[in-house]
XYZ file of N, CA and C in Angstrom:
459
model
N 52.741 -131.345 -48.643
C 52.285 -132.221 -49.470
C 50.515 -132.368 -49.353
N 50.117 -132.529 -50.704
C 48.402 -132.411 -50.636
C 47.906 -134.105 -50.577
N 46.882 -134.169 -50.248
C 46.296 -135.074 -50.314
C 44.725 -134.889 -50.228
N 44.153 -135.933 -51.074
C 42.170 -135.875 -50.969
C 41.875 -137.366 -50.751
N 40.662 -136.953 -50.352
C 39.858 -138.706 -50.118
C 38.573 -138.038 -50.093
N 38.013 -139.275 -50.575
C 36.304 -138.906 -50.757
C 36.010 -140.382 -50.308
N 34.357 -140.649 -49.762
C 33.979 -141.747 -49.174
C 32.517 -141.347 -48.593
N 31.520 -142.165 -48.492
C 30.270 -142.501 -47.980
C 30.250 -143.530 -46.699
N 29.092 -142.980 -45.982
C 29.065 -143.836 -44.765
C 27.403 -144.137 -44.484
N 27.114 -145.212 -44.060
C 25.692 -145.218 -44.091
C 25.247 -145.219 -42.514
N 24.963 -144.216 -41.776
C 24.536 -144.500 -40.268
C 23.227 -144.756 -39.873
N 23.046 -145.427 -38.693
C 21.602 -145.737 -38.503
C 21.003 -145.063 -37.579
N 20.828 -143.630 -38.226
C 19.745 -142.560 -37.678
C 19.408 -142.043 -38.643
N 18.510 -140.991 -38.095
C 17.806 -140.153 -39.003
C 18.640 -138.667 -39.056
N 18.320 -138.316 -40.090
C 19.266 -137.255 -40.492
C 19.558 -136.019 -39.416
N 18.311 -135.706 -38.864
C 18.304 -134.490 -37.753
C 19.211 -135.244 -36.725
N 19.380 -136.501 -36.276
C 20.082 -137.220 -35.121
C 21.462 -136.705 -35.503
N 21.656 -137.101 -36.725
C 23.185 -137.287 -37.476
C 24.060 -135.988 -37.260
N 23.020 -134.648 -37.801
C 23.322 -133.559 -37.708
C 23.617 -132.939 -36.268
N 22.809 -133.429 -35.550
C 22.862 -133.066 -34.037
C 24.312 -133.608 -33.467
N 24.414 -134.553 -34.010
C 25.884 -135.738 -33.241
C 26.827 -134.696 -33.953
N 27.093 -134.256 -35.355
C 28.290 -133.763 -36.141
C 28.310 -132.319 -35.712
N 27.571 -131.904 -34.794
C 27.720 -130.858 -33.831
C 27.635 -130.441 -32.467
N 27.997 -131.988 -31.779
C 28.183 -132.499 -30.704
C 29.519 -132.442 -30.345
N 30.227 -131.439 -29.324
C 31.877 -131.898 -29.086
C 32.000 -133.002 -28.264
N 31.049 -133.733 -27.788
C 31.504 -134.500 -26.782
C 31.237 -135.796 -27.541
N 30.349 -135.861 -28.773
C 30.872 -136.903 -30.051
C 31.884 -137.035 -30.661
N 31.911 -135.641 -31.289
C 33.080 -135.470 -32.041
C 34.343 -136.079 -31.124
N 34.514 -135.629 -30.064
C 35.924 -136.228 -29.279
C 35.738 -137.477 -29.045
N 34.773 -138.155 -28.828
C 34.577 -139.516 -28.913
C 34.762 -140.250 -30.205
N 34.261 -139.643 -31.036
C 35.003 -140.457 -32.329
C 36.449 -140.086 -33.098
N 36.558 -139.123 -32.750
C 38.270 -138.719 -33.529
C 39.095 -139.312 -32.560
N 40.115 -140.344 -33.434
C 41.052 -141.186 -33.004
C 42.094 -140.257 -32.404
N 42.313 -140.686 -31.062
C 43.487 -139.800 -30.652
C 43.276 -138.536 -29.818
N 41.878 -138.164 -29.930
C 41.149 -136.744 -29.566
C 41.795 -136.661 -28.181
N 42.368 -135.656 -27.365
C 42.678 -135.539 -26.167
C 41.615 -134.769 -25.663
N 41.414 -133.559 -26.317
C 40.806 -132.462 -25.996
C 39.899 -131.801 -27.252
N 38.548 -131.600 -27.186
C 37.816 -130.800 -27.811
C 36.858 -129.774 -27.120
N 37.031 -128.394 -27.540
C 36.345 -127.629 -26.659
C 35.786 -126.698 -27.380
N 34.391 -126.723 -27.414
C 33.756 -125.680 -28.303
C 33.979 -124.170 -27.793
N 34.636 -123.228 -28.766
C 34.595 -121.649 -28.719
C 33.911 -120.977 -28.622
N 32.823 -121.197 -29.944
C 31.585 -120.924 -30.269
C 30.724 -121.994 -31.047
N 29.558 -121.457 -31.804
C 28.742 -122.347 -32.551
C 29.461 -122.962 -33.500
N 30.585 -122.061 -34.152
C 31.343 -122.930 -35.382
C 32.698 -122.944 -35.176
N 33.269 -122.808 -34.023
C 34.273 -122.908 -33.725
C 34.786 -123.715 -32.379
N 35.883 -124.890 -32.659
C 36.792 -125.592 -31.422
C 37.942 -125.664 -31.246
N 38.414 -125.793 -30.398
C 40.043 -126.021 -29.841
C 40.266 -127.279 -29.925
N 41.150 -127.972 -30.563
C 41.470 -129.635 -30.340
C 43.134 -129.805 -29.981
N 42.878 -131.091 -29.281
C 44.336 -131.754 -29.049
C 44.061 -132.954 -29.609
N 44.970 -133.561 -30.431
C 44.707 -134.915 -30.806
C 46.502 -135.558 -31.006
N 46.400 -136.681 -30.263
C 47.640 -137.610 -30.332
C 47.742 -138.300 -31.975
N 48.600 -138.197 -32.443
C 48.486 -138.682 -33.890
C 49.797 -139.433 -34.282
N 49.817 -140.854 -34.861
C 50.933 -141.455 -34.952
C 51.124 -141.562 -37.053
N 51.970 -141.232 -37.515
C 52.165 -141.641 -38.876
C 53.268 -142.349 -39.203
N 53.518 -143.364 -39.337
C 54.853 -144.440 -39.251
C 55.333 -144.198 -38.033
N 56.701 -144.112 -38.002
C 57.571 -143.756 -37.079
C 57.274 -142.418 -36.416
N 56.526 -141.601 -36.669
C 56.362 -140.045 -36.307
C 54.898 -139.980 -35.311
N 55.237 -140.018 -34.195
C 54.280 -139.569 -33.409
C 54.170 -138.173 -32.772
N 53.045 -137.153 -32.897
C 53.015 -135.849 -32.313
C 51.948 -135.669 -31.774
N 51.535 -134.965 -30.759
C 50.304 -134.224 -30.518
C 50.250 -132.784 -31.178
N 48.968 -133.040 -31.764
C 48.545 -131.580 -32.505
C 47.666 -130.970 -31.870
N 47.884 -129.534 -31.888
C 46.878 -128.552 -31.355
C 46.457 -127.443 -32.457
N 45.402 -127.263 -32.281
C 44.748 -126.424 -33.253
C 43.263 -125.899 -33.344
N 42.909 -125.246 -34.345
C 41.663 -124.813 -34.311
C 40.830 -125.425 -35.282
N 39.374 -125.589 -35.349
C 38.599 -126.188 -36.030
C 37.405 -125.119 -36.367
N 36.950 -124.979 -37.621
C 35.754 -123.995 -37.970
C 34.824 -124.827 -38.504
N 33.613 -124.563 -38.355
C 32.388 -124.849 -39.007
C 32.135 -123.820 -40.219
N 32.008 -124.188 -41.379
C 31.302 -123.092 -42.385
C 30.233 -123.637 -43.114
N 30.167 -122.812 -44.359
C 28.777 -123.237 -45.233
C 27.932 -124.199 -44.442
N 27.352 -123.569 -43.417
C 26.286 -124.649 -42.814
C 25.197 -124.256 -43.367
N 24.404 -125.647 -43.562
C 23.132 -125.997 -44.414
C 22.274 -127.003 -43.736
N 22.080 -126.451 -42.164
C 21.301 -127.582 -41.529
C 19.801 -128.065 -41.854
N 19.725 -129.384 -42.015
C 20.511 -130.596 -41.267
C 20.851 -131.195 -42.490
N 21.423 -130.698 -43.471
C 21.975 -131.211 -44.787
C 23.676 -131.460 -45.236
N 24.158 -130.315 -44.511
C 25.660 -130.507 -44.490
C 26.532 -129.263 -44.043
N 27.804 -129.359 -43.968
C 28.454 -128.273 -43.803
C 29.997 -128.617 -44.220
N 30.915 -127.516 -44.047
C 32.406 -127.851 -44.474
C 32.975 -127.726 -43.240
N 33.764 -128.581 -42.814
C 34.660 -128.512 -41.540
C 36.041 -128.274 -42.015
N 36.490 -127.349 -41.366
C 38.364 -127.102 -41.782
C 38.902 -127.129 -40.716
N 40.164 -127.122 -40.298
C 41.035 -127.206 -39.214
C 42.510 -127.094 -39.957
N 43.168 -126.642 -38.606
C 44.599 -126.550 -38.906
C 45.123 -126.747 -37.504
N 46.590 -127.575 -37.625
C 47.265 -127.740 -36.599
C 48.451 -127.708 -36.506
N 49.422 -127.578 -35.404
C 50.497 -127.660 -35.206
C 51.122 -129.006 -34.398
N 52.206 -129.810 -34.798
C 52.552 -130.782 -34.247
C 54.249 -130.725 -33.745
N 54.631 -129.417 -33.344
C 55.795 -129.191 -33.209
C 56.841 -129.432 -34.068
N 57.910 -130.342 -34.006
C 58.697 -131.086 -34.868
C 58.408 -131.674 -35.655
N 57.471 -132.515 -35.632
C 56.627 -133.307 -36.528
C 56.120 -132.837 -37.712
N 55.607 -131.280 -37.525
C 55.120 -130.751 -38.690
C 53.623 -129.792 -38.208
N 53.127 -129.927 -39.525
C 52.138 -129.432 -39.665
C 51.030 -129.766 -40.193
N 49.711 -129.764 -40.244
C 48.587 -130.052 -40.765
C 47.555 -129.434 -41.132
N 46.547 -129.460 -42.295
C 45.683 -128.242 -42.406
C 44.640 -128.808 -43.502
N 43.857 -128.688 -43.066
C 42.565 -129.332 -44.473
C 41.040 -128.960 -44.073
N 40.396 -129.820 -45.081
C 38.752 -129.640 -44.634
C 37.944 -130.838 -45.203
N 36.755 -130.707 -44.873
C 36.105 -131.686 -45.468
C 34.558 -131.081 -45.761
N 34.330 -131.217 -46.972
C 32.803 -130.970 -47.485
C 31.862 -132.126 -46.975
N 30.983 -131.935 -46.009
C 30.253 -133.074 -45.716
C 28.599 -132.776 -45.933
N 28.000 -133.972 -46.578
C 26.707 -133.782 -47.149
C 25.827 -134.874 -46.507
N 24.503 -134.971 -45.940
C 23.807 -135.661 -45.625
C 22.808 -135.972 -46.473
N 22.053 -137.451 -46.924
C 21.129 -137.674 -47.613
C 20.359 -138.675 -46.935
N 18.879 -138.517 -46.863
C 18.335 -139.582 -46.189
C 18.107 -141.026 -47.213
N 17.928 -141.862 -46.439
C 18.208 -143.166 -47.160
C 17.322 -144.229 -46.076
N 17.022 -145.320 -47.065
C 16.018 -146.174 -46.012
C 16.655 -146.413 -44.781
N 16.177 -146.611 -43.736
C 17.022 -147.278 -42.324
C 18.147 -146.310 -41.763
N 18.231 -144.890 -42.509
C 18.923 -144.147 -41.975
C 19.425 -142.877 -42.820
N 20.828 -142.594 -42.632
C 21.421 -141.366 -43.387
C 22.509 -141.910 -43.918
N 22.508 -141.237 -45.179
C 24.330 -141.612 -45.971
C 24.999 -140.208 -45.940
N 26.288 -140.320 -45.397
C 26.892 -139.331 -44.722
C 28.037 -139.230 -46.102
N 28.232 -138.411 -46.776
C 29.166 -138.166 -48.062
C 30.389 -137.157 -47.754
N 31.949 -137.763 -47.844
C 32.513 -136.656 -47.281
C 33.607 -136.569 -48.641
N 34.196 -135.385 -48.578
C 35.117 -134.917 -49.433
C 36.487 -134.511 -48.759
N 36.995 -134.967 -48.830
C 38.324 -134.137 -47.986
C 39.358 -133.998 -48.766
N 40.088 -132.583 -48.495
C 41.382 -131.971 -48.939
C 42.184 -131.826 -47.865
N 43.496 -132.240 -47.842
C 44.410 -131.933 -46.564
C 45.366 -131.666 -47.359
N 46.540 -130.960 -46.277
C 48.115 -130.867 -46.435
C 48.857 -130.989 -45.421
N 50.208 -131.501 -45.598
C 50.766 -131.834 -44.295
C 52.116 -131.184 -44.472
N 52.886 -130.897 -43.758
C 54.238 -130.451 -44.081
C 55.255 -130.975 -42.847
N 56.271 -130.583 -42.809
C 57.518 -130.852 -41.821
C 57.994 -132.466 -41.917
N 58.390 -132.930 -40.781
C 58.619 -134.535 -40.720
C 57.523 -135.730 -41.334
N 56.197 -135.056 -41.105
C 55.571 -135.853 -41.520
C 55.186 -136.113 -42.830
N 55.293 -134.958 -43.646
C 55.431 -134.971 -45.150
C 56.521 -135.987 -45.684
N 57.546 -135.986 -45.220
C 58.816 -136.542 -45.679
C 58.756 -138.212 -45.530
N 57.324 -138.542 -45.021
C 57.388 -139.999 -45.097
C 56.757 -140.621 -46.054
N 56.524 -139.824 -46.900
C 55.749 -140.184 -48.396
C 54.115 -140.128 -48.624
N 53.697 -140.159 -49.698
C 52.315 -140.272 -49.959
C 51.531 -141.575 -49.612
N 52.249 -142.556 -49.913
C 51.404 -143.599 -49.643
C 51.023 -144.066 -48.127
N 51.967 -143.700 -47.376
C 52.227 -144.095 -45.963
C 50.804 -142.994 -45.460
N 51.308 -141.687 -45.635
C 50.321 -140.769 -45.226
C 48.907 -141.183 -45.728
N 48.552 -141.242 -46.912
C 47.315 -141.511 -47.399
C 46.812 -143.001 -46.609
N 47.347 -144.047 -46.513
C 47.134 -145.105 -45.747
C 46.476 -144.659 -44.256
N 47.368 -143.816 -43.662
C 47.078 -143.567 -42.210
C 45.808 -142.772 -42.435
N 45.630 -141.694 -43.307
C 44.796 -140.612 -43.126
C 43.216 -141.707 -43.781
N 43.565 -142.515 -44.320
C 42.140 -143.506 -44.605
C 41.870 -144.482 -43.382
N 42.993 -144.858 -42.580
C 42.683 -145.465 -41.314
C 41.837 -144.768 -40.259
N 42.224 -143.654 -40.222
C 41.738 -142.508 -39.237
C 40.388 -142.297 -39.823
N 40.307 -141.937 -41.014
C 38.746 -141.765 -41.354
C 37.906 -143.103 -40.990
N 38.023 -144.367 -41.315
C 37.568 -145.212 -41.305
C 37.345 -145.504 -39.496
N 38.281 -145.197 -38.783
C 38.081 -145.389 -37.363
C 36.833 -144.160 -36.771
N 37.071 -143.191 -37.441
C 36.249 -142.079 -36.948
C 34.811 -142.292 -37.343
N 34.219 -142.822 -38.633
C 33.250 -143.223 -38.803
C 32.787 -144.186 -38.304
N 33.702 -145.351 -37.837
C 33.420 -146.354 -36.967
C 32.960 -145.949 -35.571
N 33.759 -145.189 -35.117
C 33.473 -144.642 -33.702
C 31.959 -143.968 -34.027
N 31.832 -142.962 -34.763
C 30.773 -142.188 -34.858
C 29.296 -143.060 -35.089
N 29.551 -143.869 -35.914
C 28.379 -144.758 -36.168
C 28.129 -145.577 -34.964
N 29.091 -146.324 -34.206
C 28.510 -146.955 -32.560
C 27.513 -146.003 -31.988
N 28.219 -144.811 -31.645
C 27.623 -143.863 -30.670
C 26.106 -143.639 -31.358
N 25.760 -143.474 -32.625
C 24.738 -143.304 -33.167
C 23.557 -144.619 -33.385
N 24.496 -145.748 -32.777
C 23.248 -147.108 -33.366
C 22.464 -146.993 -32.004
N 21.314 -147.479 -32.119
C 20.215 -147.556 -31.220
C 20.555 -148.406 -30.198
N 21.168 -149.445 -30.080
C 21.963 -150.397 -29.105
C 22.817 -149.509 -28.097
N 23.902 -148.569 -28.984
C 24.461 -147.755 -27.970
C 23.691 -146.681 -27.343
N 22.730 -145.872 -27.816
C 22.186 -144.952 -27.225
C 21.179 -145.461 -25.761
N 20.935 -146.976 -26.471
C 19.811 -147.586 -25.151
C 20.771 -147.793 -23.804
N 21.879 -147.885 -23.999
C 23.122 -148.618 -23.017
C 23.331 -147.525 -21.705
């Protein structure tokens, strides 16, 4: 089952700081909902483990994440693929673009993803709702980490 999602978020930091954070495994791990492990394999590859709940289906997904189309500090494409055992599989990617704005940086994202297995049987509305919730949570966590008050603490 395929799904798409677009959005943008205003971050309280300059573009260079946002770019650095988007490439920092510790920041990404702290931002990704349910992320238990995020290990940097190379400058463009990570191994990840995340616990995810979609309605009644709970699963631990293990998989790889790759960064491509790198255009520092303007953006990249992040893609990944993971297996969640009997719950199914997920794969997808996001084009991420950074733009300077007054007081910070605007991050624009365009996501395409596919899921299969038990999760896909739950239906598009539930899956899209959960995906939006996880995206909002990710960007909320990411913005908190980039906030000046947070870095001062």
